[in-house]
Coordinates of N, CA, C and O in Angstrom, one line a residue:
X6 N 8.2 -19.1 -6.2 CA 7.1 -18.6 -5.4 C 7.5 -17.3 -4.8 O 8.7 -17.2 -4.5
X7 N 6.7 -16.2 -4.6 CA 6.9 -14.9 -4.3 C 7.5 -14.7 -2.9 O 8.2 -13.7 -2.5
X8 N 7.1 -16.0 -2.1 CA 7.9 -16.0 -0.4 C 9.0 -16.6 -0.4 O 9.9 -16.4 0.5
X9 N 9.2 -17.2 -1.2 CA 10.5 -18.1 -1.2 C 12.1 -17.3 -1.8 O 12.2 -16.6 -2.8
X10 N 13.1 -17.7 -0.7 CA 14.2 -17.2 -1.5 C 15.2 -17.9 -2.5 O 16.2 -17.4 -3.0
X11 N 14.8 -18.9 -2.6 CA 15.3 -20.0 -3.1 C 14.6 -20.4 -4.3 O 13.4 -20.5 -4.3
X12 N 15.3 -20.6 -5.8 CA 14.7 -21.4 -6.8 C 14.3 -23.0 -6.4 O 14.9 -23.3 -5.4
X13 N 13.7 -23.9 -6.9 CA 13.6 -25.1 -6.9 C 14.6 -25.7 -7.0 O 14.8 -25.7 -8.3
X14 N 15.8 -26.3 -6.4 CA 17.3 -27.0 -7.2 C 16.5 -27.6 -9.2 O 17.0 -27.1 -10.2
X15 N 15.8 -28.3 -9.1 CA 15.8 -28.8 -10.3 C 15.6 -27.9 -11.3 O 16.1 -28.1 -12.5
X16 N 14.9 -26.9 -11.0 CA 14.9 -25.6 -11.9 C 16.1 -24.5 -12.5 O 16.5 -23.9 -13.4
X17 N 16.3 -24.9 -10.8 CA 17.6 -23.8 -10.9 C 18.9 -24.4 -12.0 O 19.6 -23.8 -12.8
X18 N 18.9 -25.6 -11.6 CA 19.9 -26.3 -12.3 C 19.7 -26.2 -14.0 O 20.4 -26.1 -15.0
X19 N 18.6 -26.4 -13.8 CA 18.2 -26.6 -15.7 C 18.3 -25.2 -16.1 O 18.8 -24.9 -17.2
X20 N 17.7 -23.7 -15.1 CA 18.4 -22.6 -16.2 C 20.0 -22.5 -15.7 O 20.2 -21.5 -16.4
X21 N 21.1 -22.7 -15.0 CA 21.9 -23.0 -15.2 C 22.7 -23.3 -16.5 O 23.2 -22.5 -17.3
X22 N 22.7 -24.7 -16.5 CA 22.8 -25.3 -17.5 C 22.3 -24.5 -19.0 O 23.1 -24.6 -19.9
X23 N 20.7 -23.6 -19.5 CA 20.7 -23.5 -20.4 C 21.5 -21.7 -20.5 O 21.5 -21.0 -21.6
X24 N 22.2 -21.2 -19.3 CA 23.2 -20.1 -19.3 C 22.2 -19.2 -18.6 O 22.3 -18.0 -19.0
X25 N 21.5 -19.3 -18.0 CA 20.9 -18.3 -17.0 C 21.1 -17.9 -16.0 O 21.9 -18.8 -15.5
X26 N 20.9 -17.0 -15.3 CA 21.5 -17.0 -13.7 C 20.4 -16.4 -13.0 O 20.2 -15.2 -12.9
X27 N 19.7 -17.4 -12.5 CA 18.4 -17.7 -11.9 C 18.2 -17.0 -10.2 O 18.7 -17.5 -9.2
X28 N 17.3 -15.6 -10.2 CA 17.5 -15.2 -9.0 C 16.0 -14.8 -8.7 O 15.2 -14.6 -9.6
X29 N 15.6 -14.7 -7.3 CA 14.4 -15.5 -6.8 C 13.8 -14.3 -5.7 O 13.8 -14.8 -4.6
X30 N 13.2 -12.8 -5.8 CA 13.1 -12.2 -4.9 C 12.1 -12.5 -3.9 O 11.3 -13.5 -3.8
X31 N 12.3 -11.3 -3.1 CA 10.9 -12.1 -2.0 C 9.6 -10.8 -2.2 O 9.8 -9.7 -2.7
X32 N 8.8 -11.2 -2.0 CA 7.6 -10.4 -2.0 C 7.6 -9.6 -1.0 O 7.9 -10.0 0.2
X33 N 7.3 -8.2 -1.1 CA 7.4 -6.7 -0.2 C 7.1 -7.9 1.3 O 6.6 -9.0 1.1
X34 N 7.2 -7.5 2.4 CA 6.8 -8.3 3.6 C 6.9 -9.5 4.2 O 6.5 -9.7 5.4
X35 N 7.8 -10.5 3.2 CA 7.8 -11.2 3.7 C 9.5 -11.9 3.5 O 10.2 -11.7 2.5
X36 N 9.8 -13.0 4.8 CA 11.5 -12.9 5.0 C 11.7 -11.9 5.7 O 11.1 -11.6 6.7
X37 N 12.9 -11.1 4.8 CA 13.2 -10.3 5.6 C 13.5 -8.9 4.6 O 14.5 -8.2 4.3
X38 N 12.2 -9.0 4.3 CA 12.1 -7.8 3.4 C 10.9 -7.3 4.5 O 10.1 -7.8 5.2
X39 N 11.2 -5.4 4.0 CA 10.2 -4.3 4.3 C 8.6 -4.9 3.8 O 8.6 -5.5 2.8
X40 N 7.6 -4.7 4.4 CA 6.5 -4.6 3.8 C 6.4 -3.5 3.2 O 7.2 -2.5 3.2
X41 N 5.3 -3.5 2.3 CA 5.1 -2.9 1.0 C 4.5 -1.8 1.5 O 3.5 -2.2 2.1
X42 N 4.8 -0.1 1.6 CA 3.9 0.9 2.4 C 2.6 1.1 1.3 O 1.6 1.5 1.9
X43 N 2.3 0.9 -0.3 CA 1.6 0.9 -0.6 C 0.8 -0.4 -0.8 O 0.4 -1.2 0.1
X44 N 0.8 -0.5 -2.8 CA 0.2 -1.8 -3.0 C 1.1 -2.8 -3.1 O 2.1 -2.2 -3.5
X45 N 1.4 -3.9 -2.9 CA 2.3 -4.6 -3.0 C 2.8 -5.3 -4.1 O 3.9 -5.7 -4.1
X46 N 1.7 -5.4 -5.0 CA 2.1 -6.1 -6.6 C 3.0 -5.1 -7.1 O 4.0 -5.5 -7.8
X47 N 2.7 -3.5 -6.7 CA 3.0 -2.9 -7.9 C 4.6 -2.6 -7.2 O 5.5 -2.3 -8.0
X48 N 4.8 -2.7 -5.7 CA 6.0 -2.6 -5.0 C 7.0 -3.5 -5.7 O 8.1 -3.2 -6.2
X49 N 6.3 -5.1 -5.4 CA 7.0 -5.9 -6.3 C 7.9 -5.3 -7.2 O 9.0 -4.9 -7.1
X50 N 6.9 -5.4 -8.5 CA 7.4 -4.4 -9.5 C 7.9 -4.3 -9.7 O 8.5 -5.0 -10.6
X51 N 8.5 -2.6 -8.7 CA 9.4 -1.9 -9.3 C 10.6 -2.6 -7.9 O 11.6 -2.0 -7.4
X52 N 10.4 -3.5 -7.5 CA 11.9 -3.9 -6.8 C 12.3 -5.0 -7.4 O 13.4 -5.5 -7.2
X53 N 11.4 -5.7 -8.4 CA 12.5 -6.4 -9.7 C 13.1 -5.1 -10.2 O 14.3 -5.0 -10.1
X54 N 12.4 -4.2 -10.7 CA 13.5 -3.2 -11.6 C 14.2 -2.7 -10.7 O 15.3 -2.6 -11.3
X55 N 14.4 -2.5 -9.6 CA 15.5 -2.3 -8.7 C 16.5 -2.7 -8.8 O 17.6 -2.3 -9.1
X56 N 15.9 -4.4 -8.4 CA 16.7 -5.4 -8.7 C 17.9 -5.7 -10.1 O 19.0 -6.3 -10.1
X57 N 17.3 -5.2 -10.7 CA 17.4 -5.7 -12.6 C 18.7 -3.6 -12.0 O 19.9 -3.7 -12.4
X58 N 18.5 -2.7 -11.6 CA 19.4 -2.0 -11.6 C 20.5 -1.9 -10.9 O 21.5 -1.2 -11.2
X59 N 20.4 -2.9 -9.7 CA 21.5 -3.1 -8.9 C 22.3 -4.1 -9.5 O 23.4 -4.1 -8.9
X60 N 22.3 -5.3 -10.6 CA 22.7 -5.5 -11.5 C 23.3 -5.0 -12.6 O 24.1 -5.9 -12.9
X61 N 23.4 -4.3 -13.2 CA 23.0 -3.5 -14.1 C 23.1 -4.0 -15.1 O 24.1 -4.0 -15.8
X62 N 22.0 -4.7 -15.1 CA 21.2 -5.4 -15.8 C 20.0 -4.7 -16.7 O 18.9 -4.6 -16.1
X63 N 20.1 -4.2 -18.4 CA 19.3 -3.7 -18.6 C 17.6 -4.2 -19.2 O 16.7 -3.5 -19.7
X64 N 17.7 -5.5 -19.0 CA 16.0 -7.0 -18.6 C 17.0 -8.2 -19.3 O 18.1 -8.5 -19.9
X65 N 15.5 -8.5 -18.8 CA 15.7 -10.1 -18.2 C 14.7 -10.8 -18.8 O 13.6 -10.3 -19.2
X66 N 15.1 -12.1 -19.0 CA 13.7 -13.2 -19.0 C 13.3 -13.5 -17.2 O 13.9 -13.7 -16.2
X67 N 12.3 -13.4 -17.5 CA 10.9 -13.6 -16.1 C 10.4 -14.8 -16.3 O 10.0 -15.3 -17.4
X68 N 10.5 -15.4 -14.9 CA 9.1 -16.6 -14.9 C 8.3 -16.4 -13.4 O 8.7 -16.8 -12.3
X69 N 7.1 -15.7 -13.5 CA 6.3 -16.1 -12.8 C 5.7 -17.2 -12.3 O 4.8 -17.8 -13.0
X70 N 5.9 -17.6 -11.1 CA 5.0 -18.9 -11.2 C 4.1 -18.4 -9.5 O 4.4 -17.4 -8.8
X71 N 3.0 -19.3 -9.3 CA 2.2 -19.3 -8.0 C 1.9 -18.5 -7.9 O 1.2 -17.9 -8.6
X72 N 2.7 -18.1 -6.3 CA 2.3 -16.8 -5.7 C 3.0 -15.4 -6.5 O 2.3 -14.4 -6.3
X73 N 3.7 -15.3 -6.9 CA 4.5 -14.4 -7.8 C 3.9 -13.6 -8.8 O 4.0 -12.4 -9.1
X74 N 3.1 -14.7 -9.5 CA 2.4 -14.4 -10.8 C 1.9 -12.8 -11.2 O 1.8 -12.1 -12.2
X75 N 1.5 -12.4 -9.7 CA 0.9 -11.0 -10.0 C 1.9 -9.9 -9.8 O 1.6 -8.7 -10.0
X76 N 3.1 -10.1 -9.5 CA 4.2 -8.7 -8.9 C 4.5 -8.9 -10.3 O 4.6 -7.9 -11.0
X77 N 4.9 -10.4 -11.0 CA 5.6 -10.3 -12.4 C 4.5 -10.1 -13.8 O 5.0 -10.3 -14.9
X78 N 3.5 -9.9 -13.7 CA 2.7 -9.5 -14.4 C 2.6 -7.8 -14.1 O 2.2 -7.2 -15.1
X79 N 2.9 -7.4 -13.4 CA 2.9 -6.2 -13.1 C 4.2 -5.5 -13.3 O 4.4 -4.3 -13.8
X80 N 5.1 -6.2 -13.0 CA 6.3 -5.6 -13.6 C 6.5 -5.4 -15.2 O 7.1 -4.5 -15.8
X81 N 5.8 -6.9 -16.0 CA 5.9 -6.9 -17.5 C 4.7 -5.9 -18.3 O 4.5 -5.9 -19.5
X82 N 3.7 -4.8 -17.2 CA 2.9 -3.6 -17.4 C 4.0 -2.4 -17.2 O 4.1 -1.7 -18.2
X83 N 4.6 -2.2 -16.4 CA 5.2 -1.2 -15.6 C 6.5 -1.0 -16.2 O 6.9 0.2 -16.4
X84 N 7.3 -2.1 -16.7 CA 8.6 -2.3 -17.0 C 8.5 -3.1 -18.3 O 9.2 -4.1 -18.1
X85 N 8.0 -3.1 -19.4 CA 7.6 -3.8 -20.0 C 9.0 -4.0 -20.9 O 9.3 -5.1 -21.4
X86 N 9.9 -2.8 -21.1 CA 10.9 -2.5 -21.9 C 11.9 -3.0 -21.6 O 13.0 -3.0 -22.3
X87 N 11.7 -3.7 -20.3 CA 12.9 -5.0 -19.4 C 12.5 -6.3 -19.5 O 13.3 -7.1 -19.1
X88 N 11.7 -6.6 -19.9 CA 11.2 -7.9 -19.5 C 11.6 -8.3 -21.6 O 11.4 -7.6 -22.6
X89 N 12.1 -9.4 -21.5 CA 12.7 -10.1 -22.5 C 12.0 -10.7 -23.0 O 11.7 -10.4 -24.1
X90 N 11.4 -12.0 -22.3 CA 10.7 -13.3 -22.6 C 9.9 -13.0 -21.1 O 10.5 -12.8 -20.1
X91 N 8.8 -13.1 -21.0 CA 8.0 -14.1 -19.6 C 7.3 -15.1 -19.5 O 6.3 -15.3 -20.1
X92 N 7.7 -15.8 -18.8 CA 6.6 -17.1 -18.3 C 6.4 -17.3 -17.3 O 5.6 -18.2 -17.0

């Protein structure tokens, strides 16, 4: 979920297990993240690709779920040439 910093343990464990390394941002505003000075989906966005560069990480498989669904639908518009697989 887009507030949460934390995967699901049972999730997390199963991409584990299938060689993933499962990481869970928070949504512009909320935690102890900045709020978003613009729009916030599209903030999201680009602080997965942030994310994905402070890694250097050149994409990733995505799963959106819940509240998330719209920053990672916007990232796979915006960044589309990072995003691997999404669901």
């Amino acid at each position: 979920f887009a507030t949460g910093r934390r995967v699901p343990p049972p999730l997390r464990d199963a991409l584990q297990v299938a060689g993933f390394r499962p990481i869970a941002p928070q949504r512009p505003g909320f935690g102890l993240t900045d709020p978003a000075r613009n729009d916030y989906v599209s903030t999201a966005a680009d602080d997965m690709a942030a994310i994905l560069d402070g890694l250097g990480c050149p994409a990733a498989h995505v799963i959106g779920r819940e509240g998330g669904a719209a920053g990672f639908l916007a990232f796979g518009v915006a960044h589309g040439d990072r995003l691997l697989r999404g669901l």
